[in-house]
């Protein structure tokens, strides 16, 4: 692999004029803190720098700490301080390198240790002082403490540790195909030279020196890349539409809004490998004729913004931004635009309004942004993950990209795996991988031997795929057939304890809050659906007169109303808002029926429908529940079984939580 990277780079340099070779190597050398001797063979020098930057071997210990948002939330800041304190107090000459997220978020904080001559070993749960102790035992005994080992990397130039499994063979990683995430958690995201040593910016240099914009659009079309932001629109077609517009000013926008609940792929990419995104953005701008590019990113992503800002500065210092980039005649500037974090601002026309300083509300389409977008100029908007694919496609070619994934949807997709699954995190698989493989092989299945009920895929625009359909190949065509969609890649696993009516209610509640209010079907219709769902979980005791009748009438309205909202809303938010309701009704109708007819919640989630009682054979009359009940609904004497008065019980669950004997029965 490393040799491939070198060849790619040397091949790219070969197409540059001699003076640019030297310029490039001088900048690379400077980034390593070395002065390029000049005159020496560029190839030989480049090899040397790449070797040190790839860290296949090292002459001093290196500690890598996962310091993405997930790592920091798990305590990576303390890990970093403890490791620093340890090596300083012991006067050890070691490097401590912050890296991003490798994907296994459930095992954070993650720490890797690489000793001279040996391969890098990865540890999970490296919390604070434990990390320092772990490092001490490696340095003192030259042995790898086994308890929290995840696995070792394999480098060609250093020795493998005996009896330590390879990280690549870990069940979480082995079924994955990592293209977009290939550097995440491995390189220092704040170092452009580390990115370059792994083949970075070869695509941009190749594009601007060897290819016309038309060539690049054709490569994208041949690759079959589809937008990863949700809609799956062919990227080549979008780029060509903008290229073909005759306009002196065009814009390119990276959509890093990521508003879907359950999605964190784009944030992790911006934090862990910002240059991959920036390079894709620059190639896109070149291919479409844009000279100004924006990254629209929510202000709630401060670490991602910091890393992108630093990376843009490095890009400029390396000459990849500005006027006449690397003597190619191509000019580009990249601007970060912070959004206030509204879901609708991810919709492309709302996003354009937001960048223009207007309210984030959608515009009717057509005209589509490539025809008339930002400031009425042709504008391409692409998602972070879409752009993160570009450099690999330019360097490796369209045929390489179509060699994996499905015929209709080549390439990989990154999913944010969360919910009731053993291994949560970021997963990148070839499109067409089955849901079963993602949940069971990669995710490790459901905790506590519970039964898997469904996976919610695609955020509010998506739907729930029930467990009996897990063998379908996930791609842009198959998911809509089962009432879901790829969306941006949030994948939330649900087990037998999840109530599907409650899941639908959660998404409807989200949508009603996030609807911008511009069009009536979305503004009023989604509120109506939410109120119907609320009536479904309303207990009989809070009903009066004809409430029950109107409740039935509303339930009958649910599906037709959803159809009207889908058909008549102005933008994708309203057009997809009813999807979670429709897909849960389609696949979990019996749960709706239990709520509507029997007024029970089979999963025991909808508290208003639950009834609490005490099993007299199990209750020992300890009075703990009686004392704590906030409604004084529990009767009984010490030493005798207690009793819950149904009319007084509010269903808060305090008695169940407090009973050490498990005597409280909930139905
Ligand atoms: C309500 C709504 C929210 C959206 N949010 C995002 C988002 O956060 N990120 C994103 O890339 N696309 C989002 N999209 C899709 C974008 O409108 C657009 O299709 C996408 O950015 C195009 O990039 P792509 O072709 O690379 O996928 C959203 C769409 C809708 C309707």
mmCIF file of C-alpha atoms in Angstrom, residues 17 94 240 249 272 584:
data_model
loop_
_atom_site.group_PDB
_atom_site.id
_atom_site.type_symbol
_atom_site.label_atom_id
_atom_site.label_comp_id
_atom_site.label_asym_id
_atom_site.label_seq_id
_atom_site.Cartn_x
_atom_site.Cartn_y
_atom_site.Cartn_z
ATOM 1 C CA UNK A 17 7.557 21.200 -14.120
ATOM 2 C CA UNK A 94 8.225 10.084 23.280
ATOM 3 C CA UNK A 240 -21.757 18.683 -15.381
ATOM 4 C CA UNK A 249 -19.161 33.361 -11.199
ATOM 5 C CA UNK A 272 -10.513 13.171 11.816
ATOM 6 C CA UNK A 584 -43.879 1.589 11.507
#
